[in-house]
Structures are given as structure tokens and as C-alpha cells.
GROMACS .gro file of C-alpha atoms in nm:
model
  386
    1UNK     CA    1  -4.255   0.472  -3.856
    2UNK     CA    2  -4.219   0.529  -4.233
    3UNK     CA    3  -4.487   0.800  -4.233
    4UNK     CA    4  -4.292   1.002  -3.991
    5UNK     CA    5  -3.928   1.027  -4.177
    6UNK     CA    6  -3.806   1.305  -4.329
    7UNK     CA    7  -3.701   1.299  -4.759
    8UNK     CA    8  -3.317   1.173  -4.632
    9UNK     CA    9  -3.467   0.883  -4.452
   10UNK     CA   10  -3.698   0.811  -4.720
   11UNK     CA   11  -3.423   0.832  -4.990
   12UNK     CA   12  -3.169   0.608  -4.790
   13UNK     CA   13  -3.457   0.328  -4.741
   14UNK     CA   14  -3.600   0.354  -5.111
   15UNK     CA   15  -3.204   0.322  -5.226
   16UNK     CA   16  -3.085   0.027  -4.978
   17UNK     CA   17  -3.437  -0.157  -5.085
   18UNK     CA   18  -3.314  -0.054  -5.436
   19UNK     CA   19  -3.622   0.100  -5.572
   20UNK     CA   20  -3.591   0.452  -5.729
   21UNK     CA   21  -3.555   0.735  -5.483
   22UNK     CA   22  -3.577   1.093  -5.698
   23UNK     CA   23  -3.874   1.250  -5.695
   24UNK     CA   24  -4.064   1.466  -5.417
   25UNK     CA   25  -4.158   1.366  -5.057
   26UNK     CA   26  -4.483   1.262  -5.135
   27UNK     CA   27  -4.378   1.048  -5.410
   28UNK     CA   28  -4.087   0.894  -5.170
   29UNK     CA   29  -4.353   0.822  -4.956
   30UNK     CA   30  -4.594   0.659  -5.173
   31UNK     CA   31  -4.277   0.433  -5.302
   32UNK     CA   32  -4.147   0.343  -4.942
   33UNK     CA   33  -4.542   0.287  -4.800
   34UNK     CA   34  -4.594   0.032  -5.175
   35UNK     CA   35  -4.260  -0.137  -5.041
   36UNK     CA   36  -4.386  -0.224  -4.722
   37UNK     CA   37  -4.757  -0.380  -4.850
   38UNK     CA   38  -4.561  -0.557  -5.113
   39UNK     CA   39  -4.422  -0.730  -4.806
   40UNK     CA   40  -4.067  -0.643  -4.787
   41UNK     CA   41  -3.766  -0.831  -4.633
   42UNK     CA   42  -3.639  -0.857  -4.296
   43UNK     CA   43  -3.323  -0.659  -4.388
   44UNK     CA   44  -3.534  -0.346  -4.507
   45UNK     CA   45  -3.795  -0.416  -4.213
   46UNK     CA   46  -3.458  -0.363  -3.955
   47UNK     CA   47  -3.348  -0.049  -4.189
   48UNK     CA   48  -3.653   0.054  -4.141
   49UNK     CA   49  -3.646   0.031  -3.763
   50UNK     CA   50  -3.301   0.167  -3.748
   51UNK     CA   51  -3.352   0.493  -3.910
   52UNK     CA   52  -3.629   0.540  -3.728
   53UNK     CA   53  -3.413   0.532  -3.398
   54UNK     CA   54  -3.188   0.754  -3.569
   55UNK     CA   55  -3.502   0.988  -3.613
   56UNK     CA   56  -3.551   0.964  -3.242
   57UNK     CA   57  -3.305   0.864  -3.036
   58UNK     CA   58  -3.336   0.799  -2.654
   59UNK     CA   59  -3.151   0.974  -2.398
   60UNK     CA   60  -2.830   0.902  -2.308
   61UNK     CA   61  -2.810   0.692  -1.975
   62UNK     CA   62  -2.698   0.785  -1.674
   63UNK     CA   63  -2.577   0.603  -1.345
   64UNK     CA   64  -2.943   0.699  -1.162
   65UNK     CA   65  -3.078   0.575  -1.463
   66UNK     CA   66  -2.980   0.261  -1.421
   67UNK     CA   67  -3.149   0.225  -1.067
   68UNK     CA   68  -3.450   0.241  -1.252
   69UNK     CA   69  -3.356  -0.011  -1.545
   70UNK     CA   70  -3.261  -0.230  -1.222
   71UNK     CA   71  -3.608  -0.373  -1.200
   72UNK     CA   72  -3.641  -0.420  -1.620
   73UNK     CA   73  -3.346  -0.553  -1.668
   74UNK     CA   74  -3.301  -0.796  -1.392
   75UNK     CA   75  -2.948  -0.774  -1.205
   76UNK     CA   76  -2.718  -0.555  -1.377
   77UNK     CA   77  -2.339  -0.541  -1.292
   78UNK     CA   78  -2.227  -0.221  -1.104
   79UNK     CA   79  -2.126   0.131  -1.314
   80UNK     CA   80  -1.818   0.024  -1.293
   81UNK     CA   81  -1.853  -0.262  -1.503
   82UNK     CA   82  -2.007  -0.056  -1.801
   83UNK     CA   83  -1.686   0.067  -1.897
   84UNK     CA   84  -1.553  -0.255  -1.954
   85UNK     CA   85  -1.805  -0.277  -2.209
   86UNK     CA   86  -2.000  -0.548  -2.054
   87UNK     CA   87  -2.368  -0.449  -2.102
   88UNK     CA   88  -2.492  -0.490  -2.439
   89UNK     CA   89  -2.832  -0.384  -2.391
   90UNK     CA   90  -2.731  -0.011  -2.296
   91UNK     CA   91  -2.812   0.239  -2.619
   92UNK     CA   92  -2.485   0.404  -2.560
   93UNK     CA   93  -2.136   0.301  -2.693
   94UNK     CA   94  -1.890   0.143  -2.410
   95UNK     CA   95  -1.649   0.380  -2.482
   96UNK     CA   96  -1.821   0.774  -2.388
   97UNK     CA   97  -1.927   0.700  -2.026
   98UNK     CA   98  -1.910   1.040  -1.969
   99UNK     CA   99  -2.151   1.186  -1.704
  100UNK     CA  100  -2.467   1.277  -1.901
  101UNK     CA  101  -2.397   1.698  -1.812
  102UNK     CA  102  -2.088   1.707  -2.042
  103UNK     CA  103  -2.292   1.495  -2.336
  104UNK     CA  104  -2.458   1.761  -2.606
  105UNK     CA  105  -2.803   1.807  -2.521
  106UNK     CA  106  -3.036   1.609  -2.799
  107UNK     CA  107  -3.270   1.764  -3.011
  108UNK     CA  108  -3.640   1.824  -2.839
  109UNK     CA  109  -3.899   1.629  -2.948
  110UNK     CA  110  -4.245   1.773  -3.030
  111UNK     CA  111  -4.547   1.689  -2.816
  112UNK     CA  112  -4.632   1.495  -3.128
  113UNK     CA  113  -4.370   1.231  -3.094
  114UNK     CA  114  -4.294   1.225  -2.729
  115UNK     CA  115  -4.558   0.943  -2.695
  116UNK     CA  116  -4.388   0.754  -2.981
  117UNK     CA  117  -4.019   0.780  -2.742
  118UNK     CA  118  -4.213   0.615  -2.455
  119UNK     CA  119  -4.240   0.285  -2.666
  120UNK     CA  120  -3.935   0.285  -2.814
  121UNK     CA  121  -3.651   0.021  -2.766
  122UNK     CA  122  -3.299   0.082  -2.715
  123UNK     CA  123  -3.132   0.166  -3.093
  124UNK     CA  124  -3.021  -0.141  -3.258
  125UNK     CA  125  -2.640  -0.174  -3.239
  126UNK     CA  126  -2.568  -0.525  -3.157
  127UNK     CA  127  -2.221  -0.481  -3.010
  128UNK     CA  128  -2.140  -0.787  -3.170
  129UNK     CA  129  -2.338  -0.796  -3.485
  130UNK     CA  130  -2.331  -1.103  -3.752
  131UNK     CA  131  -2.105  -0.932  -3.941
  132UNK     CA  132  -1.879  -1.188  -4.153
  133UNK     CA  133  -1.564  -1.041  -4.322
  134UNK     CA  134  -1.445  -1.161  -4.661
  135UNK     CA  135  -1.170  -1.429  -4.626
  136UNK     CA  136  -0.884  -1.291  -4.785
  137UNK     CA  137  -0.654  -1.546  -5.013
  138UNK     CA  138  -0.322  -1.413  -4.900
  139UNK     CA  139  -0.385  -1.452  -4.526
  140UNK     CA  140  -0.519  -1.782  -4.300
  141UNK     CA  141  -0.673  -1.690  -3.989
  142UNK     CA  142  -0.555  -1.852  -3.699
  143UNK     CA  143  -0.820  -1.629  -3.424
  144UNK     CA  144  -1.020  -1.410  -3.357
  145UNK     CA  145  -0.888  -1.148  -3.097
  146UNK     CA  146  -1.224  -0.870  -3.129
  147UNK     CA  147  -1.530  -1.025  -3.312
  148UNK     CA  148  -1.668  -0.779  -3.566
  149UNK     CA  149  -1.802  -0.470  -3.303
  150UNK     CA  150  -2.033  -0.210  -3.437
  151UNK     CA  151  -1.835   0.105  -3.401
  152UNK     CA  152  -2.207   0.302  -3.310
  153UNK     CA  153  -2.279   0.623  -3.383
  154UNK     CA  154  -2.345   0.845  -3.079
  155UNK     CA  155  -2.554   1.084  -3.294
  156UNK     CA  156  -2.480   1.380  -3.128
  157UNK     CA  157  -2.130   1.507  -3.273
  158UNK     CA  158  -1.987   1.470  -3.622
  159UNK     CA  159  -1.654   1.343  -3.500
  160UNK     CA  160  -1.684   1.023  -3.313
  161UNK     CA  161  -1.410   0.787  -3.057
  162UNK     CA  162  -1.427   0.451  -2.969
  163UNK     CA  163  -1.209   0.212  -2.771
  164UNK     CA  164  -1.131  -0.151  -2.747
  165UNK     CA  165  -0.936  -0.365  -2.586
  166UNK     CA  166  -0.767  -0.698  -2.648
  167UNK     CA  167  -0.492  -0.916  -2.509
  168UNK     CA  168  -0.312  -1.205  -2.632
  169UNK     CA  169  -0.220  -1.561  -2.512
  170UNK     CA  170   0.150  -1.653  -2.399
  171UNK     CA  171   0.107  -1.915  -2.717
  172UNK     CA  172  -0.052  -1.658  -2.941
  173UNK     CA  173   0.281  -1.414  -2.874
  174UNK     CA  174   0.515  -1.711  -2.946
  175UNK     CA  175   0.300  -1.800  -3.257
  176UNK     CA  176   0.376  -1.413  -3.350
  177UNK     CA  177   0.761  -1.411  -3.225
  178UNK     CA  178   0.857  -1.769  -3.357
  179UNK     CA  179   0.741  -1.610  -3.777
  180UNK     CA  180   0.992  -1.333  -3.782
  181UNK     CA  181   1.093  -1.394  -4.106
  182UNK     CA  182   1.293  -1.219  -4.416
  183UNK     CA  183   1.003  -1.199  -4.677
  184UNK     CA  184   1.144  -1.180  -5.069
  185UNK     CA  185   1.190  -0.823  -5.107
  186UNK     CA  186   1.090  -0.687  -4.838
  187UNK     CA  187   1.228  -0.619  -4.484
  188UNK     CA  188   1.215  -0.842  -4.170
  189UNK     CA  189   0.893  -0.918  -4.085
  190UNK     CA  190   0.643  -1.146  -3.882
  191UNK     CA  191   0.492  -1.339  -4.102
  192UNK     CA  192   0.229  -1.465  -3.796
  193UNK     CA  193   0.047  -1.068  -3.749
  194UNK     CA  194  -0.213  -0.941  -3.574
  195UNK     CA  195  -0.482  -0.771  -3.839
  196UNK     CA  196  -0.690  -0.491  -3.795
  197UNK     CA  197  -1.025  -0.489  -4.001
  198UNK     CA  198  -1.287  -0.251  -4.102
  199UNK     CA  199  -1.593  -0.271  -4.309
  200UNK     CA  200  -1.949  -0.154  -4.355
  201UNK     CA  201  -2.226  -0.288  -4.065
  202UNK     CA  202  -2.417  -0.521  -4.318
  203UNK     CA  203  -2.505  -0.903  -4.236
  204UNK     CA  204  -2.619  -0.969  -4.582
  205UNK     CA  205  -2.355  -1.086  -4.710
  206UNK     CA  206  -1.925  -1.136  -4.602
  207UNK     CA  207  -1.817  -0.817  -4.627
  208UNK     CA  208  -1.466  -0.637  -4.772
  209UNK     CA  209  -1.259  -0.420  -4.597
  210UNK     CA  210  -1.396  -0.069  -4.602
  211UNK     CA  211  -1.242   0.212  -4.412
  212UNK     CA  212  -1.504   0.523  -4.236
  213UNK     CA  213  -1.406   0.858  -4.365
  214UNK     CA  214  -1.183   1.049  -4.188
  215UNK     CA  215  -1.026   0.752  -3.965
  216UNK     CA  216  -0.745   0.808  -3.723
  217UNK     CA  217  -0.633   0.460  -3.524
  218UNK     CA  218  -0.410   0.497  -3.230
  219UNK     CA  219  -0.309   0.144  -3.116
  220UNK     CA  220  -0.161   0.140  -2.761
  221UNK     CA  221  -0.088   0.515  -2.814
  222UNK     CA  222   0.102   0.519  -3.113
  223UNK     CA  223  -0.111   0.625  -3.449
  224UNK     CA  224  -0.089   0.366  -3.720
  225UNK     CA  225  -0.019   0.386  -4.029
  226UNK     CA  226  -0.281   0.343  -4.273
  227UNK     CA  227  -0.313   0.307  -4.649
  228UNK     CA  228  -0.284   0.583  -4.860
  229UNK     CA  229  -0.603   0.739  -5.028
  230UNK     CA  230  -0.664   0.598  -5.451
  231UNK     CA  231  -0.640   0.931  -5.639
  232UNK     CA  232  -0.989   1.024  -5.675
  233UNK     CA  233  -1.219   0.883  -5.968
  234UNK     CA  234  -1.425   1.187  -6.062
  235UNK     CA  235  -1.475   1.544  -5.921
  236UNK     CA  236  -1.627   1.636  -5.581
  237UNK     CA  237  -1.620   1.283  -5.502
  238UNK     CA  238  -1.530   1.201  -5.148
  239UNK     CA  239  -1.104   1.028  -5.144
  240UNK     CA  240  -1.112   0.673  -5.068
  241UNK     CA  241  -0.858   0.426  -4.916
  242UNK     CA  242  -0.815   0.094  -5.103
  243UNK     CA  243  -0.994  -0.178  -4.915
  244UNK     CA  244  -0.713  -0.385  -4.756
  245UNK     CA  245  -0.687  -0.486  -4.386
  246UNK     CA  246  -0.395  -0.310  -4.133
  247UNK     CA  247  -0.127  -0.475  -4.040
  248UNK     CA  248  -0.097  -0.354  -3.631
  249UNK     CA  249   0.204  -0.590  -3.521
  250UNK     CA  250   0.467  -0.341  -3.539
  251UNK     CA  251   0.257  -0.146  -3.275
  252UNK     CA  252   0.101  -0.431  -3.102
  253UNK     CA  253   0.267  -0.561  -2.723
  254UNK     CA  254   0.408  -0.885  -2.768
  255UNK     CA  255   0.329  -0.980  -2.419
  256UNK     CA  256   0.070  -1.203  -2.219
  257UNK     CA  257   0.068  -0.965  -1.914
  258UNK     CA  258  -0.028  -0.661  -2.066
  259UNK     CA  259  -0.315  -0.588  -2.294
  260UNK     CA  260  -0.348  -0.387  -2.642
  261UNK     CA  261  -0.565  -0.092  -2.651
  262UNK     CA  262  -0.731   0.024  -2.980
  263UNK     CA  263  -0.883   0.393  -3.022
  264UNK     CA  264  -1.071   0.504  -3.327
  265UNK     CA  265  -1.155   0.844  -3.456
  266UNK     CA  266  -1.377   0.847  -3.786
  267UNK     CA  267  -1.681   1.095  -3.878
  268UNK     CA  268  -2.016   0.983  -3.864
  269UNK     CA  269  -2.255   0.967  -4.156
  270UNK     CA  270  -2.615   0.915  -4.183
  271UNK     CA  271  -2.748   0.612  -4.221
  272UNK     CA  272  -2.395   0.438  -4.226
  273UNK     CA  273  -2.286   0.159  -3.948
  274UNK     CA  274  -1.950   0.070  -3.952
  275UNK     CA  275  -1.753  -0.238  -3.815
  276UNK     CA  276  -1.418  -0.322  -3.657
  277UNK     CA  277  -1.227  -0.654  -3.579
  278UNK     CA  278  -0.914  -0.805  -3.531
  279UNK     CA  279  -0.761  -1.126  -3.575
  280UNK     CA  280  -0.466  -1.331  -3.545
  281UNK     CA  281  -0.331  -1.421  -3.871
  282UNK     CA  282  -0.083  -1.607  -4.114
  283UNK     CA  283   0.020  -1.427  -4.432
  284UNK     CA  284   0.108  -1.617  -4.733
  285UNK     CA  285   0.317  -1.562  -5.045
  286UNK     CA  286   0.191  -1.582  -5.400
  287UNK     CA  287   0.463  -1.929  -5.394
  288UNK     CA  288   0.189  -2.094  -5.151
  289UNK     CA  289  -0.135  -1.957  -5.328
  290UNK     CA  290   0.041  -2.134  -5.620
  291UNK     CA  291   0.122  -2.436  -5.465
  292UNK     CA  292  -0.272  -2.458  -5.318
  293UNK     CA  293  -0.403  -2.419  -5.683
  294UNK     CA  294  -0.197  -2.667  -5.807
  295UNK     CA  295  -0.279  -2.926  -5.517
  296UNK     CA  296  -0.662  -2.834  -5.631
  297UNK     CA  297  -0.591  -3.044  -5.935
  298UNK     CA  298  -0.571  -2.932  -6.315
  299UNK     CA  299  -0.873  -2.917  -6.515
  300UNK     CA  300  -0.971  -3.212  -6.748
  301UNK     CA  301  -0.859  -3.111  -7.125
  302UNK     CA  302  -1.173  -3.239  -7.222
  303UNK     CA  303  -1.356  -2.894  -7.077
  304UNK     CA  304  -1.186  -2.654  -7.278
  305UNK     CA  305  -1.217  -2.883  -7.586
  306UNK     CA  306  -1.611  -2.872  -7.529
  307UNK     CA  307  -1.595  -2.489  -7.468
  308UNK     CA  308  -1.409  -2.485  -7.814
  309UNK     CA  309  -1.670  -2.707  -8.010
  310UNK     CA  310  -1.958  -2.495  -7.822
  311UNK     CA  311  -1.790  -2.198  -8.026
  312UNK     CA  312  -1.792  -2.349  -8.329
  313UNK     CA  313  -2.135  -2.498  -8.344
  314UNK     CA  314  -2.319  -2.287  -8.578
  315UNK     CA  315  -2.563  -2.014  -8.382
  316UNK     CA  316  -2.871  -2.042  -8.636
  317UNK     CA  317  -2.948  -1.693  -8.527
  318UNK     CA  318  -2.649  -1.565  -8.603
  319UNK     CA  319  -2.555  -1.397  -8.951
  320UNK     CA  320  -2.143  -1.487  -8.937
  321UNK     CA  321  -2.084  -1.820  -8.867
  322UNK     CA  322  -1.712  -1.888  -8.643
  323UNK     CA  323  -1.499  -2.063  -8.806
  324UNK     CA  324  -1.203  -2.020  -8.609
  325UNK     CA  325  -1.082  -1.896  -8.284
  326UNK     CA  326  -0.724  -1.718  -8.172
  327UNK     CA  327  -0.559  -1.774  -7.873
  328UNK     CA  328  -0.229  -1.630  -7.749
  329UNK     CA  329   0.018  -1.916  -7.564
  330UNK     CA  330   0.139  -1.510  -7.410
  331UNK     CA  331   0.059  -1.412  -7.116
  332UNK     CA  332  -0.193  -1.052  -7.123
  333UNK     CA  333  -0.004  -0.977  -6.810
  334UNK     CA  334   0.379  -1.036  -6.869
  335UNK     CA  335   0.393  -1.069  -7.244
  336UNK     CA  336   0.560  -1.425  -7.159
  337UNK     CA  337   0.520  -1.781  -7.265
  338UNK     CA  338   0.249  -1.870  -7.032
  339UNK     CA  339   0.377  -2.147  -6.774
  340UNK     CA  340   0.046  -2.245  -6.593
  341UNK     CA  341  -0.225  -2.162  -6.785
  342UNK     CA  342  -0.544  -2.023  -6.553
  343UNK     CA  343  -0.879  -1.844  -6.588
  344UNK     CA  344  -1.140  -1.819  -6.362
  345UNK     CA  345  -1.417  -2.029  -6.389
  346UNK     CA  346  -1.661  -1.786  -6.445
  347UNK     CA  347  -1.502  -1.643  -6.773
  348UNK     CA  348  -1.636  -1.732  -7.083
  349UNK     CA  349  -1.325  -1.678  -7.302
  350UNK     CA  350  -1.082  -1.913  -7.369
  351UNK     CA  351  -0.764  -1.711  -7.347
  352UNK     CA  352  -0.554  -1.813  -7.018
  353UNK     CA  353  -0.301  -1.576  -6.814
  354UNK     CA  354  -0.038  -1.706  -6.651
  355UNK     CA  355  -0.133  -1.838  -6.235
  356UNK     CA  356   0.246  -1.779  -6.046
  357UNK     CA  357   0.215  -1.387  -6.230
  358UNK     CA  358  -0.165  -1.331  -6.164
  359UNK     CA  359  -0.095  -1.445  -5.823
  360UNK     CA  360   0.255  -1.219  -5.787
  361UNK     CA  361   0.058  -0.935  -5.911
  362UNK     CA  362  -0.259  -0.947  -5.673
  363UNK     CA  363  -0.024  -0.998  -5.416
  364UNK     CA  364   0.128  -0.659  -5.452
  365UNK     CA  365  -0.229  -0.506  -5.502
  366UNK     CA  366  -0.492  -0.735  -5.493
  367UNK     CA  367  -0.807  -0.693  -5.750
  368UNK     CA  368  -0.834  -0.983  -5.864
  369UNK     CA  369  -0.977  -0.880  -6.195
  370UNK     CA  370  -0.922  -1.108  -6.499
  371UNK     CA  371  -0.694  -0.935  -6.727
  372UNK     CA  372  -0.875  -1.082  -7.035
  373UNK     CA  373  -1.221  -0.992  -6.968
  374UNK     CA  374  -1.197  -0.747  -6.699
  375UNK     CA  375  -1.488  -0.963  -6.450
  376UNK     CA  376  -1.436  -1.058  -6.111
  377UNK     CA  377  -1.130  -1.329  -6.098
  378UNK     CA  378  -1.125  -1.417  -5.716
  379UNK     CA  379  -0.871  -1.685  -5.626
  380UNK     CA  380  -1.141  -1.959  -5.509
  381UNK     CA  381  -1.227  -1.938  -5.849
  382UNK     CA  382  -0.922  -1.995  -6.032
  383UNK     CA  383  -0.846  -2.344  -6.305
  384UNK     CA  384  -0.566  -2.462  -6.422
  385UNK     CA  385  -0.660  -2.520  -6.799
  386UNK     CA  386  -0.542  -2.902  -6.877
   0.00000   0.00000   0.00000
């Protein structure tokens, strides 16, 4: 498989195994071929696989092809059904069963790789892949109304659509109806929402939210509103949005009887996945994150006094000795007399910011980036210095 990409395919494997990918093709190869004997990881072996489909995709499927999957396949449910999105073993995306004369015809395939097609399985998007998402601190997630769904790449136009479907519960809408709610500066709102999600197709690790380029979202016909794009870091480079999830409520039907519909317009790239899912959520105020951190307990005095001593202990390979440290009872973030001192646990410094402002702050625009050193400062990892 490896032999027969192209420098692009090389370059994207060589970067997602992390290993250096300038250089010409038959250096790219050498690296990508060393990866492989140096026995490489199940992740690369799939990314492997998967831009290899990419490479050389199937046809597209028609109804008489299906006769003939019939006997493969054991019983499959009727045409009809497809469009539900039922069949997960079909290489085509739920959402274009279009008859195969109005799909673009795919590229032709030399005699030299025609035998390869013959033994080729159908590409690899799970429609339900074991994509996690990245709890988020502000929200608690009551379900899960679409599991994380590959939004798959057709690979035959740049711009591509795909629909979904979901319906709630008569307790799920009261949940939703009963949490309408005046939140502190803001206007009335549910408080109970339903959450629209997107993020890159990885299973290595929980993912953040992570928008495709060029996204449009209709939900039930309407387009929703999405977050603006961060002014751009450096030139050429492409705008993105921040990485927050979409609050659909407003647009959603509170009703049992009749369901949601979902339709997504992004622009494909190569050797990009990209995942969607919503959920029924709670959304919290920095007041509750506050009250959480507290219940966690403060942090025994004695810590910080052993950090301190750890400071002071004389580093024999160090010319200046300390012999004193400073720290401000102000708060980096409101120039105030701190009130609950906090750091994450991970920071090495013994400078605090105040919690109830660090919280009120991330809960405007979460980062969650200590204000002290800068690092990651996520709220599972947050102390209350004793």
C-alpha cells in the first residue's frame, strides 16, 4: 500500500506518525517503508489503510448492486431502508443516495491497480466511530441524542452535505421546557439545551470541539448561528472558529411527535475525517463550578509549605542561592485581594489567582490557561491553596 502513494500521502502519514516529512519522494518513501519495519502502531497501521482507500476508492453503490452484495452480506434490509441510514457496511454516506448516473464519474484506474480494487474492502468510516469528546466543565451531560458520526467524505466533490436526524423524548422536552431560566446578564434562556458538537475523526484521545472549514448547519431548515471566526494568527493562514460547542435549542422542536433534522455543508480536505454529535445537556454557571471546587476540599497548608522549603533548599549546582521568594496576596487577573486562592496542580509556581474570577472569566471564553505561567489550567485540575 505504502509503495503505491503519491508525495501528499506520504507526507500526511510521515507527519501524523510524527517523523519528518520534507525531503523528496524517494526519501518520503524510505522514511514511511523504515516506519513500518520498525513496527509501527495500530493507529498509523489504520492511517495507513485509510489513505490508501482514499488513493482508490470503490464505486459508488447502486440499488442492482446490492442484489449482488445480497449473497455477501447475508439479508440486507430493502433500498428503502438505506436512507434511513441503517447499513453501516455500505462505502457511501447515508445521506447522497442519489442514483449512481447523477454521481461524478471517479477517476480511472490503470490496468496496474485494477487488480489491487478487486481486494479491497469498503473505506473505513465507521458511522459510529470511538470518537470521545472532551467533557466540558461548564456543561453536564444528561444524553446522548447522535453518538459521534463520521461526517465521510464522498471524495468526489470539494463541497460536501450530510444529514441526520434525531428526536426527543416527551421527558427529554419537559427536562428542556421546565429550565427556562433568566441567566445573570443575559436574556431568557433554557438552561437544559440541546448541543451540537464537532471535532476531528481521531480515537486517540477525547477530543475538543473543532469546526470543518467552510461549515454551514441548517437545523430543521433554519441556518444556525455559529461562532464567529478568531482574527487570524499569521498571514495566508486559513480563519478559524474558536472551539466551543453550538447551542441548537432556539432552533430545535420542542416536541415528542416530530423529529429534528440536521444538514451540514463543510469542504472536504485530504486526509481529514471529521465528526458530529449531539447531546442533551445542563449548563452551569461559574457560581456552581465554584461551589464543586470548594466541595473538592482545600488543599493541606502543609503542601505549599513543602513547595516553599523545596525552593529554598540550596541547588548545589546552582551559582545564586534563593533566599527568598515574592508572592502577591493580588489577583494577576483582577488586580484584587485574592478571596480563594487556586492554581492548578500542575504549576510549579507558587503565586495563586483568584477561583470565583478564573472561573467568571473562562466562562465568558473558556481557555483555561493559568494566568501566572501561561500552561494548561483545566478545571479538573484546579486547588484551593490552604
Amino acid at each position: 500500500m505504502v509503495m503505491s502513494f503519491r508525495v501528499s500521502e506520504l507526507q500526511v502519514l510521515l507527519g501524523f506518525a510524527g517523523r519528518n516529512k520534507s525531503g523528496r519522494k524517494h526519501e518520503l518513501l524510505t522514511k514511511a517503508l523504515q516506519l513500518l519495519r520498525s513496527g509501527c502502531s495500530p493507529a498509523v497501521q489504520m492511517k495507513i489503510k485509510e489513505l490508501y482507500r482514499r488513493r482508490f476508492p470503490r464505486k459508488i453503490l447502486t440499488p442492482s448492486d446490492l442484489s449482488m452484495l445480497h449473497v455477501q452480506a447475508g439479508q440486507l434490509p430493502s433500498p428503502t431502508g438505506l436512507s434511513q441510514g441503517t447499513v453501516c457496511h455500505l462505502p457511501y454516506d447515508h445521506s447522497s443516495a442519489a442514483p449512481a448516473a447523477l454521481l461524478p464519474p471517479l477517476p480511472a484506474l490503470g490496468p496496474k491497480h485494477e487488480a489491487d480494487v478487486q481486494h479491497l474492502s469498503p473505506p473505513i468510516h465507521p458511522v459510529h466511530p470511538d470518537v470521545k469528546m472532551k467533557r466540558l466543565p461548564f456543561y453536564d451531560v444528561y444524553d446522548e441524542l447522535i453518538k459521534p458520526t463520521t461526517l465521510a467524505s464522498m471524495n468526489s466533490q470539494r463541497f460536501e452535505e450530510a444529514h441526520f436526524t434525531f428526536a426527543l423524548t416527551p421527558q427529554q422536552v419537559q427536562q428542556i421546557l421546565t429550565s427556562r431560566d433568566i441567566l445573570p446578564g443575559a436574556k431568557c434562556d433554557y438552561t437544559t439545551q440541546v448541543q451540537l458538537r464537532f471535532c476531528l475523526c481521531e480515537t486517540s484521545c477525547p477530543q475538543e470541539d473543532y469546526f470543518p472549514p467552510n461549515l454551514f448547519v441548517k437545523v430543521n431548515g433554519k441556518l444556525c448561528p455559529l461562532p464567529g471566526y478568531l482574527p487570524p494568527t499569521k498571514n495566508g493562514a486559513e480563519p478559524k472558529r474558536p472551539s466551543r460547542p453550538v447551542n441548537i435549542t432556539p432552533l430545535a422542536r420542542l416536541s415528542a411527535t416530530v423529529p429534528n433534522t440536521i444538514v451540514v455543508n463543510w469542504s472536504s480536505e485530504f486526509g481529514r475525517n471529521y465528526s458530529l454529535s449531539v447531546y442533551l445537556v445542563k449548563q452551569l454557571t461559574s457560581v456552581t463550578l465554584l461551589q464543586k471546587l470548594r466541595a473538592k476540599g482545600i488543599r493541606n497548608p502543609d503542601h505549599s509549605r513543602a513547595l516553599i522549603k523545596e525552593k529554598l533548599t540550596a541547588d548545589p549546582d546552582s551559582e545564586i542561592a534563593t533566599t527568598s521568594l515574592r508572592v502577591s496576596l493580588m489577583c494577576p487577573l483582577g488586580k484584587m485581594r485574592l478571596v480563594v486562592p487556586c492554581r492548578a496542580i500542575t504549576c510549579t509556581h507558587l503565586q495563586c489567582f483568584d477561583a470565583a474570577l478564573y472561573l467568571q472569566m473562562n466562562e465568558k471564553k473558556p481557555t483555561w490557561t493559568c494566568p501566572v505561567c501561561d500552561k494548561k489550567a483545566p478545571y479538573d485540575g484546579l486547588i484551593i491553596d490552604g
